[in-house]
mmCIF file of C-alpha atoms in Angstrom:
data_model
loop_
_atom_site.group_PDB
_atom_site.id
_atom_site.type_symbol
_atom_site.label_atom_id
_atom_site.label_comp_id
_atom_site.label_asym_id
_atom_site.label_seq_id
_atom_site.Cartn_x
_atom_site.Cartn_y
_atom_site.Cartn_z
ATOM 1 C CA MET A 1 -0.050 0.347 0.088
ATOM 2 C CA LYS A 2 2.816 2.280 0.545
ATOM 3 C CA GLU A 3 3.540 2.965 -2.773
ATOM 4 C CA GLN A 4 -0.191 3.517 -3.722
ATOM 5 C CA ILE A 5 -0.510 6.105 -0.814
ATOM 6 C CA SER A 6 2.453 7.870 -1.436
ATOM 7 C CA THR A 7 0.743 9.370 -4.446
ATOM 8 C CA LEU A 8 -1.944 10.537 -2.747
ATOM 9 C CA PRO A 9 -2.162 13.862 -1.634
ATOM 10 C CA THR A 10 -2.321 15.588 2.187
ATOM 11 C CA PHE A 11 -5.878 15.598 3.591
ATOM 12 C CA ASN A 12 -7.404 17.341 6.455
ATOM 13 C CA ARG A 13 -10.704 15.659 7.029
ATOM 14 C CA ILE A 14 -11.801 12.823 4.990
ATOM 15 C CA ARG A 15 -14.517 10.001 4.203
ATOM 16 C CA ILE A 16 -13.672 6.843 3.191
ATOM 17 C CA THR A 17 -15.864 4.029 1.536
ATOM 18 C CA TYR A 18 -14.691 0.415 1.300
ATOM 19 C CA THR A 19 -16.336 -1.732 -1.618
ATOM 20 C CA ILE A 20 -15.891 -5.281 -1.837
ATOM 21 C CA TYR A 21 -15.321 -7.564 -4.808
ATOM 22 C CA PRO A 22 -15.103 -11.093 -3.696
ATOM 23 C CA GLU A 23 -14.112 -13.753 -5.670
ATOM 24 C CA SER A 24 -16.983 -16.334 -5.222
ATOM 25 C CA LYS A 25 -20.831 -16.455 -4.474
ATOM 26 C CA ARG A 26 -19.703 -17.688 -0.977
ATOM 27 C CA LEU A 27 -21.905 -15.200 1.539
ATOM 28 C CA CYS A 28 -19.128 -13.188 3.564
ATOM 29 C CA ASP A 29 -19.423 -10.539 5.908
ATOM 30 C CA VAL A 30 -18.552 -7.282 4.608
ATOM 31 C CA SER A 31 -17.721 -5.313 7.607
ATOM 32 C CA ASN A 32 -15.288 -8.249 8.676
ATOM 33 C CA ILE A 33 -13.512 -7.825 5.449
ATOM 34 C CA SER A 34 -13.559 -3.920 5.207
ATOM 35 C CA SER A 35 -12.848 -3.670 8.901
ATOM 36 C CA ILE A 36 -9.439 -5.118 8.603
ATOM 37 C CA VAL A 37 -8.650 -3.652 5.846
ATOM 38 C CA ASP A 38 -9.743 -0.067 7.100
ATOM 39 C CA LYS A 39 -7.522 -0.669 10.277
ATOM 40 C CA PHE A 40 -4.282 -1.064 8.112
ATOM 41 C CA PHE A 41 -5.261 1.228 5.501
ATOM 42 C CA SER A 42 -5.960 4.639 8.013
ATOM 43 C CA ASP A 43 -3.182 4.179 9.904
ATOM 44 C CA ALA A 44 -0.995 3.517 6.844
ATOM 45 C CA LEU A 45 -2.455 6.997 5.841
ATOM 46 C CA VAL A 46 -1.104 8.711 9.187
ATOM 47 C CA GLU A 47 2.137 6.894 9.133
ATOM 48 C CA LEU A 48 2.797 8.119 6.000
ATOM 49 C CA GLY A 49 1.865 11.815 6.663
ATOM 50 C CA LYS A 50 -1.434 12.016 4.369
ATOM 51 C CA LEU A 51 -3.974 12.421 7.285
ATOM 52 C CA PRO A 52 -2.856 14.237 10.853
ATOM 53 C CA ASP A 53 -5.027 11.375 12.595
ATOM 54 C CA ASP A 54 -7.616 8.779 12.181
ATOM 55 C CA ASN A 55 -9.698 9.765 15.100
ATOM 56 C CA TYR A 56 -13.444 11.248 14.359
ATOM 57 C CA LEU A 57 -11.999 15.079 13.875
ATOM 58 C CA TYR A 58 -10.532 14.063 10.562
ATOM 59 C CA LEU A 59 -12.222 10.526 9.563
ATOM 60 C CA PRO A 60 -15.695 10.969 10.944
ATOM 61 C CA GLU A 61 -17.307 8.579 8.563
ATOM 62 C CA VAL A 62 -16.464 5.346 7.558
ATOM 63 C CA ASN A 63 -18.744 3.089 4.805
ATOM 64 C CA TYR A 64 -18.435 -0.336 3.936
ATOM 65 C CA ARG A 65 -20.118 -1.753 0.695
ATOM 66 C CA PHE A 66 -20.699 -4.785 -1.351
ATOM 67 C CA GLY A 67 -19.780 -4.382 -5.025
ATOM 68 C CA ALA A 68 -20.158 -7.459 -7.060
ATOM 69 C CA ILE A 69 -18.699 -11.142 -7.440
ATOM 70 C CA ASP A 70 -15.610 -10.453 -9.595
ATOM 71 C CA LYS A 71 -13.706 -13.850 -10.017
ATOM 72 C CA THR A 72 -10.921 -12.752 -11.966
ATOM 73 C CA ASN A 73 -10.431 -9.565 -9.769
ATOM 74 C CA PRO A 74 -11.260 -10.050 -6.362
ATOM 75 C CA ARG A 75 -10.521 -6.967 -4.467
ATOM 76 C CA VAL A 76 -11.348 -3.918 -2.157
ATOM 77 C CA GLU A 77 -11.655 -0.625 -3.534
ATOM 78 C CA ILE A 78 -11.083 2.392 -1.614
ATOM 79 C CA LEU A 79 -12.857 5.523 -2.047
ATOM 80 C CA ILE A 80 -11.431 8.866 -0.422
ATOM 81 C CA GLU A 81 -13.363 11.762 -0.172
ATOM 82 C CA GLU A 82 -12.379 15.149 1.236
ATOM 83 C CA LEU A 83 -15.236 16.979 3.485
#
């Protein structure tokens, strides 16, 4: 993630939306997957100097979504919106 995060601008206050695209139709818990990604991603934003902190003053909203099944490219997409 470091390479991708280093290309981002510096933010002050943001909302993050995680959209998961699992590999199979097997039922999964969107929040279990997204919350793990969020923990590491939010901490990385702070550690790499892109966000002052990941508390509610700087990151007041986090959303988790199911996108679709994607057998060829399973992933979690992250949308950052400045508030």
